[in-house]
Coordinates of C-alpha atoms (C1' of nucleotides) in Angstrom, one line a residue:
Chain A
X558 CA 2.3 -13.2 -33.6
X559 CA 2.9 -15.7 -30.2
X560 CA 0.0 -18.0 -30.2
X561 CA -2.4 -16.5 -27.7
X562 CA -5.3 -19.4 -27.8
X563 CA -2.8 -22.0 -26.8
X564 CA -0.8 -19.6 -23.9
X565 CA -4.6 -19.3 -22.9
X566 CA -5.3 -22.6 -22.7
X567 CA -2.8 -24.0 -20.7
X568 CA -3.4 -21.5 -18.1
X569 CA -6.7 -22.3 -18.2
X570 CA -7.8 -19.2 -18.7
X571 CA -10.7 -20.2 -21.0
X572 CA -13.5 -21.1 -19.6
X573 CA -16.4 -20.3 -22.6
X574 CA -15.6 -19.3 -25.9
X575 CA -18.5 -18.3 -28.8
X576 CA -16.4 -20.2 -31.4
X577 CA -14.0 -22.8 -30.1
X578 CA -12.9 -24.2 -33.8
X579 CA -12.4 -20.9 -35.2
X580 CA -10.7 -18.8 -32.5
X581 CA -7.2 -20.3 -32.5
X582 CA -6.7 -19.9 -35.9
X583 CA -8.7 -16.6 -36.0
X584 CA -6.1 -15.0 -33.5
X585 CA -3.4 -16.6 -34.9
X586 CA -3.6 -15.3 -38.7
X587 CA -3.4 -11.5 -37.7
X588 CA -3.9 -8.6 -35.4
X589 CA -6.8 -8.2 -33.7
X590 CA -9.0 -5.8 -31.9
X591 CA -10.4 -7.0 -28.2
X592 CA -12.2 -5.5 -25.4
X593 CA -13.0 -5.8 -22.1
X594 CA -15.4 -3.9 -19.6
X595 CA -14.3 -2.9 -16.1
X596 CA -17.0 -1.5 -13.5
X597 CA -16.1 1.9 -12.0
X598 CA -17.5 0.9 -8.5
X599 CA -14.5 2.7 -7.1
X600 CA -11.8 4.8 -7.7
X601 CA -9.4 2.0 -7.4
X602 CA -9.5 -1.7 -9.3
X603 CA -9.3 -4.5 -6.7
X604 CA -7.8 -8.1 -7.0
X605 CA -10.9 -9.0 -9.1
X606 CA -10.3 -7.1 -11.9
X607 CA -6.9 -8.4 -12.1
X608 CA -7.4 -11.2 -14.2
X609 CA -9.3 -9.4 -17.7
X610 CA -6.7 -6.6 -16.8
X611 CA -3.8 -9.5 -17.4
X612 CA -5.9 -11.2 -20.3
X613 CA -5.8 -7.7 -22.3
X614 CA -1.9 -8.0 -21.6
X615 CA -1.6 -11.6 -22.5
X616 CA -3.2 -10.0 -26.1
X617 CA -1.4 -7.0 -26.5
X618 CA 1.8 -8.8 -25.5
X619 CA 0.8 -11.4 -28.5
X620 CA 0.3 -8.8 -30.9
X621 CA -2.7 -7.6 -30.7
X622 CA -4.5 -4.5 -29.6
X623 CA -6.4 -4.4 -26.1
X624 CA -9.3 -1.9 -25.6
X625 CA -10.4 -1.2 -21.9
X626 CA -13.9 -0.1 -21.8
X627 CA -14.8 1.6 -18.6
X628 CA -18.8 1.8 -17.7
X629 CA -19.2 5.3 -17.4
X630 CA -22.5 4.7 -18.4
X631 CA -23.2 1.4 -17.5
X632 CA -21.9 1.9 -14.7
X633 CA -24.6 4.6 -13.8
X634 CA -27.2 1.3 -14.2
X635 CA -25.8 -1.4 -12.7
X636 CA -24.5 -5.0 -13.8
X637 CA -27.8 -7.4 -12.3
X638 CA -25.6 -10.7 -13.3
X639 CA -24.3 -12.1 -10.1
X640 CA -26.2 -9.8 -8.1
X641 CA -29.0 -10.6 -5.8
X642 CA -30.4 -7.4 -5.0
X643 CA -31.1 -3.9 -6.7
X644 CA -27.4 -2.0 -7.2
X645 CA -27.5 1.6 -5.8
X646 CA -26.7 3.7 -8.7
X647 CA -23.6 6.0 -8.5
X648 CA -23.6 9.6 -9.3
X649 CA -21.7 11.4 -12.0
X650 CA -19.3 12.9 -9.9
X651 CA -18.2 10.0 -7.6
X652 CA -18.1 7.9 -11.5
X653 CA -15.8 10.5 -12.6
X654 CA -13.5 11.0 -9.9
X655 CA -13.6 6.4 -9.9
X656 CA -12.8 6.4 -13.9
X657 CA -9.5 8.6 -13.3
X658 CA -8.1 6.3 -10.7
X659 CA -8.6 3.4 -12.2
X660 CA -7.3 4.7 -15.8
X661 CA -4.1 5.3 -14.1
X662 CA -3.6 1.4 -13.0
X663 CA -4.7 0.4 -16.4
X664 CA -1.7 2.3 -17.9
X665 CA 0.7 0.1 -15.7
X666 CA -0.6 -2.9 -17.2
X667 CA -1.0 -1.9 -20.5
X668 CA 1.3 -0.2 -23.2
X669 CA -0.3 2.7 -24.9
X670 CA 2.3 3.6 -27.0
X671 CA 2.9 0.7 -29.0
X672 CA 2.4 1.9 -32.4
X673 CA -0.3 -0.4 -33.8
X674 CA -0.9 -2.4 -31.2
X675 CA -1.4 0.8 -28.5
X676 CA -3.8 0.2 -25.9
X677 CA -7.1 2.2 -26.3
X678 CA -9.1 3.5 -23.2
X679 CA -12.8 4.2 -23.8
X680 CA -15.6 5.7 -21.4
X681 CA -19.2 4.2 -22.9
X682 CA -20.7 7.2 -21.8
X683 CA -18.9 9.6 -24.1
X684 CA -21.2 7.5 -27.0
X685 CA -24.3 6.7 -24.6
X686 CA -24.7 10.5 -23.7
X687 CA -25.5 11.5 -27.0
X688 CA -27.7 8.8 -27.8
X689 CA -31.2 9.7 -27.8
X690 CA -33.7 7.4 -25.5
X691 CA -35.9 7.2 -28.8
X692 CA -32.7 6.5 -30.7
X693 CA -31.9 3.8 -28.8
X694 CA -34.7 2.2 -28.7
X695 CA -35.5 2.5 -32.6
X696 CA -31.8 1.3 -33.6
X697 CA -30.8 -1.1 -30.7
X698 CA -33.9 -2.2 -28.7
X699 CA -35.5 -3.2 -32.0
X700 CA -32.9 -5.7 -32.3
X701 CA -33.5 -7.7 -28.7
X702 CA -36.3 -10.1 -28.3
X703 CA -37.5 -10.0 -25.1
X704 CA -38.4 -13.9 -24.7
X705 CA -34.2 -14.1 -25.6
X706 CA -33.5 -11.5 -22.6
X707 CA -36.2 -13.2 -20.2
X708 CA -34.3 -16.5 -21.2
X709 CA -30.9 -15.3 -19.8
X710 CA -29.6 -16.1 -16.5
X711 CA -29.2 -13.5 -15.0
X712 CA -32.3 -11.9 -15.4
X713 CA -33.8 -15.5 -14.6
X714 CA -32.5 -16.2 -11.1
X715 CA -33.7 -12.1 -10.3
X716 CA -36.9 -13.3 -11.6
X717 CA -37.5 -15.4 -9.6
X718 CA -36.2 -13.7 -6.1
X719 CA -38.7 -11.3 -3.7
X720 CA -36.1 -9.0 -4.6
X721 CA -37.4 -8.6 -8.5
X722 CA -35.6 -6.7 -11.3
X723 CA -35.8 -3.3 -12.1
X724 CA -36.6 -1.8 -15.5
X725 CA -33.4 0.0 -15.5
X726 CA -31.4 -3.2 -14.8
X727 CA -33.1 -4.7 -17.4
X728 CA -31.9 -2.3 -19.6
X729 CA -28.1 -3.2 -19.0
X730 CA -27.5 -6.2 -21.4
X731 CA -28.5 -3.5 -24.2
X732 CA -25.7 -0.7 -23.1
X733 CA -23.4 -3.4 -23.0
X734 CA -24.4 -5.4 -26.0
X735 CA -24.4 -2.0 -27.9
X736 CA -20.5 -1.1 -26.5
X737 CA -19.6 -3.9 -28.6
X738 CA -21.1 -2.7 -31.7
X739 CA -19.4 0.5 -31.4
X740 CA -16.5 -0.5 -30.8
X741 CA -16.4 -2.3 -34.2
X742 CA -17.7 0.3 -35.8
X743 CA -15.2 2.8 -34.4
X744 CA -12.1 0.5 -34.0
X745 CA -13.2 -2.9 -35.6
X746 CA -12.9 -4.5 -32.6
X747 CA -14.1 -8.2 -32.9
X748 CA -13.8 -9.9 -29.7
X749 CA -14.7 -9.5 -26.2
X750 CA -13.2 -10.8 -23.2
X751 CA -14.9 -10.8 -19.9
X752 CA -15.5 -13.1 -16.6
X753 CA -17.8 -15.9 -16.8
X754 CA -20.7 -14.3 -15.1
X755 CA -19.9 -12.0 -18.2
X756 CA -21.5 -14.5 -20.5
X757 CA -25.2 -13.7 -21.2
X758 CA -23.6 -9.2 -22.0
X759 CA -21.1 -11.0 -24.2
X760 CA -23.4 -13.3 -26.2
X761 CA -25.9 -10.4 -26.2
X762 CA -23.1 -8.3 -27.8
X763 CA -22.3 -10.7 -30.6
X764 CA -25.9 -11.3 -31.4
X765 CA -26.5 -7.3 -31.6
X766 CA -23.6 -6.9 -34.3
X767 CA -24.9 -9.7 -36.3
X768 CA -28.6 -7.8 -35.9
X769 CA -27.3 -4.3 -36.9
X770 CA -23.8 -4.9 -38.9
X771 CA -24.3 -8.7 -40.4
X772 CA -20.8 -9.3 -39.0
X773 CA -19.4 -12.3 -37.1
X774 CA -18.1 -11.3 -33.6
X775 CA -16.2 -13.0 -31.2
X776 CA -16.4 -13.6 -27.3
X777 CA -14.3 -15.5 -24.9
X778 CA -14.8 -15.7 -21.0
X779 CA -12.2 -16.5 -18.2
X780 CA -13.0 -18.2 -14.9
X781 CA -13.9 -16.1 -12.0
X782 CA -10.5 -15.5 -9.3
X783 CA -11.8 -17.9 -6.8
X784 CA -10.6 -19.8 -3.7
X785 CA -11.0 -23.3 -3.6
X786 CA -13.4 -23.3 -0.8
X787 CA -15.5 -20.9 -3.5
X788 CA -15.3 -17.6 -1.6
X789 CA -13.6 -14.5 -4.0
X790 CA -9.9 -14.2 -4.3
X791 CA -8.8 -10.8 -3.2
X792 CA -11.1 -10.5 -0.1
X793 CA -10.0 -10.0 3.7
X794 CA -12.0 -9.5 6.6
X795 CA -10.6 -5.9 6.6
X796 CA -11.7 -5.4 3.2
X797 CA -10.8 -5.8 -0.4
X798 CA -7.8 -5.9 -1.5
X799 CA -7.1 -2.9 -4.1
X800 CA -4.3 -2.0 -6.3
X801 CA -4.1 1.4 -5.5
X802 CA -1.5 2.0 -3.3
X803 CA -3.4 4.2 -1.0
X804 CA -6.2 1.6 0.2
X805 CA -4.2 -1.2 -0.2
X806 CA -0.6 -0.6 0.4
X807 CA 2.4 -2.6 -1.3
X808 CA 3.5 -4.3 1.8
X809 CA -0.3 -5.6 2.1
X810 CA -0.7 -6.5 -0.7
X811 CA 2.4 -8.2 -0.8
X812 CA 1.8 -10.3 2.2
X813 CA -1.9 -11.0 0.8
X814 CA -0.4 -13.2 -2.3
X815 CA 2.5 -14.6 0.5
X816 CA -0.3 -16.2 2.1
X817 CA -2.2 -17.6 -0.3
X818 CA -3.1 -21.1 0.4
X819 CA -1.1 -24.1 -0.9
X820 CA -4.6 -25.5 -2.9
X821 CA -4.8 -21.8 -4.9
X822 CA -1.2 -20.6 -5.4
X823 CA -0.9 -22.8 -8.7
X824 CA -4.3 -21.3 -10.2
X825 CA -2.7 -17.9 -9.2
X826 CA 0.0 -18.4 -11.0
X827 CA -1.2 -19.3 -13.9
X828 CA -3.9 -16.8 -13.8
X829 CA -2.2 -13.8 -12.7
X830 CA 1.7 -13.8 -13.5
X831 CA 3.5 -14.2 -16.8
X832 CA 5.6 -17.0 -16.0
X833 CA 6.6 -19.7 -17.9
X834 CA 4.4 -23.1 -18.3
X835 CA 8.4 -24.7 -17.5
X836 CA 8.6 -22.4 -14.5
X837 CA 5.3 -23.1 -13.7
X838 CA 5.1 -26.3 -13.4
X839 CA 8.7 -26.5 -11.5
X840 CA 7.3 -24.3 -9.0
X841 CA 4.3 -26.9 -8.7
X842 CA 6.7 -30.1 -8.2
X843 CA 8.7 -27.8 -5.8
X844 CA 5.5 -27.2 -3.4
X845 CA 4.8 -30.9 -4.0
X846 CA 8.6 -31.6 -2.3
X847 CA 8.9 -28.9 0.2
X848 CA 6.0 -27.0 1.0
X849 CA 7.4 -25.0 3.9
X850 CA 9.6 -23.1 1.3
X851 CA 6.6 -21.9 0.2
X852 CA 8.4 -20.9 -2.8
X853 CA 5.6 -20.9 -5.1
X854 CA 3.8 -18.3 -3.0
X855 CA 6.9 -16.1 -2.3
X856 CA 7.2 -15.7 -6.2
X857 CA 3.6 -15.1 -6.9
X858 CA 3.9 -11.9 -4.5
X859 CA 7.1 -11.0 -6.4
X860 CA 5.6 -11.2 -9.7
X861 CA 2.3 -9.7 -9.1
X862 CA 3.2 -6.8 -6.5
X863 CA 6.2 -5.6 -9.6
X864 CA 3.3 -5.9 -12.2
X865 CA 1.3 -3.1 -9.5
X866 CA 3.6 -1.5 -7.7
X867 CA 6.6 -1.5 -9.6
X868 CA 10.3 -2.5 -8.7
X869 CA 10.4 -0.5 -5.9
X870 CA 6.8 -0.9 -4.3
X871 CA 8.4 -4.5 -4.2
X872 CA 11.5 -3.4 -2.7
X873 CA 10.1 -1.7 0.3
X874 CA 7.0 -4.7 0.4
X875 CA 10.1 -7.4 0.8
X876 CA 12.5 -5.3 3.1
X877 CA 9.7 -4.9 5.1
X878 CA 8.6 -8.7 5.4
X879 CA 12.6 -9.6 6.2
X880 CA 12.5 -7.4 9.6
X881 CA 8.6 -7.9 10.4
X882 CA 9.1 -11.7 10.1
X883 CA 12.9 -11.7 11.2
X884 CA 14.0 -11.9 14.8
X885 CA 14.3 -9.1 17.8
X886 CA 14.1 -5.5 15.6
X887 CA 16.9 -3.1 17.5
X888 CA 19.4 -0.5 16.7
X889 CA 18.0 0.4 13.5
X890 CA 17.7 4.2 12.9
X891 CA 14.3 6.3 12.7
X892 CA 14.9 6.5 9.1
X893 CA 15.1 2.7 8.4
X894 CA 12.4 2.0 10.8
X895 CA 9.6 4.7 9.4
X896 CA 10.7 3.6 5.5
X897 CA 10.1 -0.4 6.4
X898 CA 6.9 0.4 8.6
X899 CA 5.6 2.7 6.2
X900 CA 2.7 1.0 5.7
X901 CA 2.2 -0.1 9.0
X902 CA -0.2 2.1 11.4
X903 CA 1.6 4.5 13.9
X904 CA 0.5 6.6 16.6
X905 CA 2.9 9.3 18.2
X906 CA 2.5 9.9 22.4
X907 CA 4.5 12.6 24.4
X908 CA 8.1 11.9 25.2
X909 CA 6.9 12.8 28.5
X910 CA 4.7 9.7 28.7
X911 CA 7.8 7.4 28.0
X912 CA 9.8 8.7 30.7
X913 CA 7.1 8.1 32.9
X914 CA 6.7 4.7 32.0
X915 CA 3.8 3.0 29.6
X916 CA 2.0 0.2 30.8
X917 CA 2.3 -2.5 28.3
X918 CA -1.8 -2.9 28.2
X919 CA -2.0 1.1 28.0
X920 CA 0.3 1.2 24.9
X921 CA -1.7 -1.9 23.3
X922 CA -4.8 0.3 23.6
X923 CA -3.6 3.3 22.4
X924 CA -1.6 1.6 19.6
X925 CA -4.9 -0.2 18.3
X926 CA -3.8 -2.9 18.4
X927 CA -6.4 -4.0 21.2
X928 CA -10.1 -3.0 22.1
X929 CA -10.1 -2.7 25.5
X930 CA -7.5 -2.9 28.2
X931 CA -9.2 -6.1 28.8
X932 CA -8.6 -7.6 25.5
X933 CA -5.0 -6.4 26.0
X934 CA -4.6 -8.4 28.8
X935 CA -5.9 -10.9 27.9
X936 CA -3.7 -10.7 24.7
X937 CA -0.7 -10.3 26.9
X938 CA -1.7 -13.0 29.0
X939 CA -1.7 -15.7 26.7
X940 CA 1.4 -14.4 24.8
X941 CA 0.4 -12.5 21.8
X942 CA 1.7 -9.4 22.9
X943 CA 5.4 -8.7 21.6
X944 CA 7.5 -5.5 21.6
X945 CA 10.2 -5.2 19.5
X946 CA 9.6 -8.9 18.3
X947 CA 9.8 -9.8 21.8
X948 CA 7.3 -11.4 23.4
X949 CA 6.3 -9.5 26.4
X950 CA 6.4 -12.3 29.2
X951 CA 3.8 -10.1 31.9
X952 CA 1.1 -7.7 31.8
X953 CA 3.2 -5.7 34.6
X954 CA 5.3 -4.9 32.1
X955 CA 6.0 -0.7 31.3
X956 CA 7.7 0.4 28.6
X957 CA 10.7 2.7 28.9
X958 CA 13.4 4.4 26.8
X959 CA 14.8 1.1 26.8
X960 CA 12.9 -0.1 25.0
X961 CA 13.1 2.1 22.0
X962 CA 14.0 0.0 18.5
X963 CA 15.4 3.2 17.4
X964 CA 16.0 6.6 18.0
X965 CA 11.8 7.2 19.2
X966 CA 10.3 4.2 17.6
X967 CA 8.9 1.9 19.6
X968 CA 7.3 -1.8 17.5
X969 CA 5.0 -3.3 19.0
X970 CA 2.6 -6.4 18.0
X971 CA 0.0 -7.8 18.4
X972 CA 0.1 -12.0 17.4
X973 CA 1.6 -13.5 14.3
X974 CA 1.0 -10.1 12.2
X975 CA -0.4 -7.6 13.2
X976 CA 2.2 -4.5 13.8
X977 CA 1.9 -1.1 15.4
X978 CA 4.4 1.3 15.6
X979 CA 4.4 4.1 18.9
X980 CA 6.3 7.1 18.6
X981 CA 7.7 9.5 20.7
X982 CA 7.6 12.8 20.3
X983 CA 9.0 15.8 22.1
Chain B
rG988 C1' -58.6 -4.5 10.8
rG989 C1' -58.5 -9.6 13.7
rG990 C1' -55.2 -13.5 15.7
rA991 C1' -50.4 -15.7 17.2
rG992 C1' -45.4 -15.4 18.2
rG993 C1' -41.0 -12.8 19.0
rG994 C1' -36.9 -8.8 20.1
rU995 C1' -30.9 -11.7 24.9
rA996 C1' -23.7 -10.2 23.9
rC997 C1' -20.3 -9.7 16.9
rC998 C1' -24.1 -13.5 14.7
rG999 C1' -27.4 -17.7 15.7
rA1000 C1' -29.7 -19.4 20.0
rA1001 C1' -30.9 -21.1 25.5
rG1002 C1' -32.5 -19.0 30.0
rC1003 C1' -38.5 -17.5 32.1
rG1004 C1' -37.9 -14.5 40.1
rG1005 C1' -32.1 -15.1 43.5
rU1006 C1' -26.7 -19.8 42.5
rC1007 C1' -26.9 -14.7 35.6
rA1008 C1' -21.8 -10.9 33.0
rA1009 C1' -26.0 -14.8 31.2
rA1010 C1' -25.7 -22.2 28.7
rC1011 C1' -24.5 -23.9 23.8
rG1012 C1' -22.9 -23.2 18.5
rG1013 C1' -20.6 -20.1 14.8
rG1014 C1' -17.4 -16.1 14.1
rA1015 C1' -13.3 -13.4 16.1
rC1016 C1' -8.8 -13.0 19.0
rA1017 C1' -4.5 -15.4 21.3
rG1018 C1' -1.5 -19.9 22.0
rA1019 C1' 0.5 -25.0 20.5
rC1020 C1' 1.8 -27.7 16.1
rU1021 C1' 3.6 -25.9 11.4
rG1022 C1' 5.5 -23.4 6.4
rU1023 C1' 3.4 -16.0 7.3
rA1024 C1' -0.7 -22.6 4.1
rA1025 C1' -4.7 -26.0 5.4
rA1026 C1' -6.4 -29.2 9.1
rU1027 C1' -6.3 -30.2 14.4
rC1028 C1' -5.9 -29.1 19.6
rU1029 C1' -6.0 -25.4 23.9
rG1030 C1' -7.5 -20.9 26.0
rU1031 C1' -10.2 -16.2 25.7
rU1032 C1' -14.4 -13.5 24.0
rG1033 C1' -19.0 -6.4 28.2
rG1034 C1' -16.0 -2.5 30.8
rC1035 C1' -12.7 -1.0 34.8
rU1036 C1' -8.6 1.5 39.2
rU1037 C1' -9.8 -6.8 38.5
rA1038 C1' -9.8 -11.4 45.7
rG1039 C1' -13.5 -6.3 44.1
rC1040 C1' -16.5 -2.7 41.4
rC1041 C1' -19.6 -0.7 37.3
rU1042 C1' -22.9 -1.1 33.0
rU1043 C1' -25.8 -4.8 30.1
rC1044 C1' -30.9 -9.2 28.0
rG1045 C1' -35.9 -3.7 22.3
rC1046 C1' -37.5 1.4 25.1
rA1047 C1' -39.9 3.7 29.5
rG1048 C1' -42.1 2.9 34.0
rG1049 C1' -43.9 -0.5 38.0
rU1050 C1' -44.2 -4.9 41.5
rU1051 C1' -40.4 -7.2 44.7
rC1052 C1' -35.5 -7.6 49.9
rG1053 C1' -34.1 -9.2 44.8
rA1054 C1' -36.1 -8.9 37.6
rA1055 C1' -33.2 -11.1 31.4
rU1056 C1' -37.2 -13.6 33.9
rC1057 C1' -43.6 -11.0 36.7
rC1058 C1' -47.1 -6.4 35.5
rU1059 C1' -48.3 -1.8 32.4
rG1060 C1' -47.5 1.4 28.3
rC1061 C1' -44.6 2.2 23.9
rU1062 C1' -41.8 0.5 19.8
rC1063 C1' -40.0 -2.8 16.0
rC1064 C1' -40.0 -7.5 13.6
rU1065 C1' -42.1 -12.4 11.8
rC1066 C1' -46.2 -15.5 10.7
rC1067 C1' -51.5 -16.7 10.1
rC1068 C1' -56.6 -14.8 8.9
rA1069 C1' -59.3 -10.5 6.3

RNA sequence: GGGAGGGUACCGAAGCGGUCAAACGGGACAGACUGUAAAUCUGUUGGCUUAGCCUUCGCAGGUUCGAAUCCUGCUCCUCCCA
């Protein structure tokens, strides 16, 4: 049994726990039973929801079992911590189809075939659909207080907005306070891990098994995944990033962790890989020395893109960085080209078009890669425009067969990163 | 129901008869510097067949040689009073 409080601790990983003398020696003495919810807002995890997913490994891995709840049910209410407004509610289907993707990126991260220690997956609705609204309210809505519930942040700040707080968000805290319950009845499962906007569900939880079981339960919150200007970890201005491979694809996501800024790499680190507190802490005097190696960031993207996308989502993420990043791309073959662009958007013109010559603004256009032929002069213009990794030097420019990278392939980009590939067909 | 103000480009916001494709700020894009970081600096930011042309200032009409600017109707929003 590894000494999970401590590994936690160091990483900073803690930032609230319901028992702060107890816990270390709690975890310590034997195998435990701990949960964690995850929102099925879509049918892929994103960044976000990295950081319980790795706590629940950090337990297992210690010895202990992980549970991951997924809000079937809860997620058909809607979370109102954090939130400002009213959630839209989902509907069975789309919660369905969003529970399946995301149980199959929970099974990368966590070992359910580890004899004792196997990783459980539970859906609260498969308990909450059979529960009677008179049941519920006799068993577990006898147990909450409402000057206790009013008295919770989250339900505060909503308060106290124009946009006020539904009945049915109300509600939540007692679906999720009552998974808790169940979950030691059904698994003795004793402690829950969550964010730190988790906080008021958790205590609510622990208070509700005392209520209804007399028994002493256990909660410990992690700091949220954000940047040090405050904004969330994990979002671009194209989106969120996700660990499914098709809305967020290796070489992305890859490149997202590459760029991570200096001031957030070590938090990352710590947070999200399995390294060392030694290797940590060499990678830190290492950025200290040489930042431009960057090599703190480089192995963040190694270690987390393996953890997601195995050995060879990182394989093709890397090879893919070398030539992108690397000097002129030529004489490479069809093959190599479409297997290190993979991810990279592509559209496919005429061969016809070719021998006729593309204007350079034309092929921006049609590659995406600008607006308007406008933009794409402009872009041109003040050299942004490259083909090949060259930089196209005038907008007069047409491309021709010689200016193939491969066998049809033409690269073309647009600034520092942003790639397009034109093919020809024909 | 009464009164006041307002809808301008991605967002905020000037302009109130011609010199308006429309100030300024933010964002975004590109460049320089760098380290695929941050900060900073520079340029660009309606479209096109680009010395020019076309379409834009809530919508529809009108006045005028000429309208984002004036008039009429409609519509939406904000605030104040009931």
């Amino acid at each position: 049994m590894q000494d999970i409080f401590a590994d936690l601790q160091w990483r900073g990983l803690i930032h609230q726990t319901t028992a702060d003398d107890k816990l270390p020696q709690w975890l310590s003495g034997e195998a435990r039973t701990v949960y964690a919810g995850f929102d099925p807002t879509a049918d892929s995890l994103h960044v976000g929801s990295l950081l319980p997913l790795m706590m629940l490994r950090r337990f297992q891995k210690a010895g202990h079992r992980p549970i991951a709840l997924v809000g079937g049910a809860t997620g058909m209410i809607g979370d109102p911590s954090g939130k400002s407004a009213e959630r839209n509610l989902l509907s069975e289907e789309q919660l369905a189809t969003n529970i399946v993707g995301i149980e199959g990126q929970m099974r990368k991260l966590l070992n359910f075939d580890a004899g004792k220690t196997s990783a459980l997956l539970v859906n609260n609705n498969d308990w909450m659909k059979e529960f009677s609204y008179t049941a519920f309210l006799r068993d577990v809505g006898k147990n909450f207080p409402v000057n206790v519930m009013l008295n919770k942040d989250s339900v505060k700040s909503r308060l106290g907005s124009d946009a006020g707080l539904s009945y049915t968000e109300f509600s939540y805290m007692l679906l999720q306070a009552y998974d808790f319950v169940h979950l030691n009845q059904q698994y003795q499962c004793e402690l829950q891990i969550g964010g730190s906007d988790q906080w008021g569900n958790v205590t609510a939880g622990i208070d509700l098994g005392r209520r209804m079981l007399g028994k002493q339960l256990y909660g410990i919150t992690c700091p949220l995944l954000t940047k040090s200007d405050g904004a969330k970890m994990g979002k671009t201005e194209s989106g969120a990033i996700y660990l499914s491979p098709d809305r967020t694809s290796p070489y992305e996501f890859y490149q997202y962790w590459v760029r991570v800024e200096d001031d957030d790499v070590g938090m990352c680190l710590r947070f999200l890989t399995e390294l060392t507190e030694e290797e940590i802490k060499s990678l830190d005097l290492a950025r200290a020395a040489e930042p431009h190696q960057r090599a703190s960031q480089k192995r963040l993207a190694e270690e987390v893109t393996k953890l997601i996308h195995g050995e060879a989502g990182l394989k093709s993420a890397k090879q893919a960085t070398e030539i992108l990043f690397g000097a002129e791309i030529a004489d490479l073959s069809d093959k190599e080209l479409q297997q290190i662009f993979a991810d990279v958007p592509s559209v496919t013109l005429p061969m016809a078009r070719l021998n006729g010559g593309v204007p350079i603004v034309d092929a921006l256009v049609e590659a995406g890669l600008s607006k308007s032929k406008g933009e794409a002069r402009r872009t041109v213009d003040q050299g942004g425009a490259y083909v090949n990794n060259q930089r196209v030097e005038s907008v007069e420019k047409t491309l021709s067969s010689s200016d193939l990278a491969s066998e049809t392939v033409i690269v073309l980009r647009s600034g520092k990163k942003k790639y397009s590939l034109m093919k020809f067909s024909g």
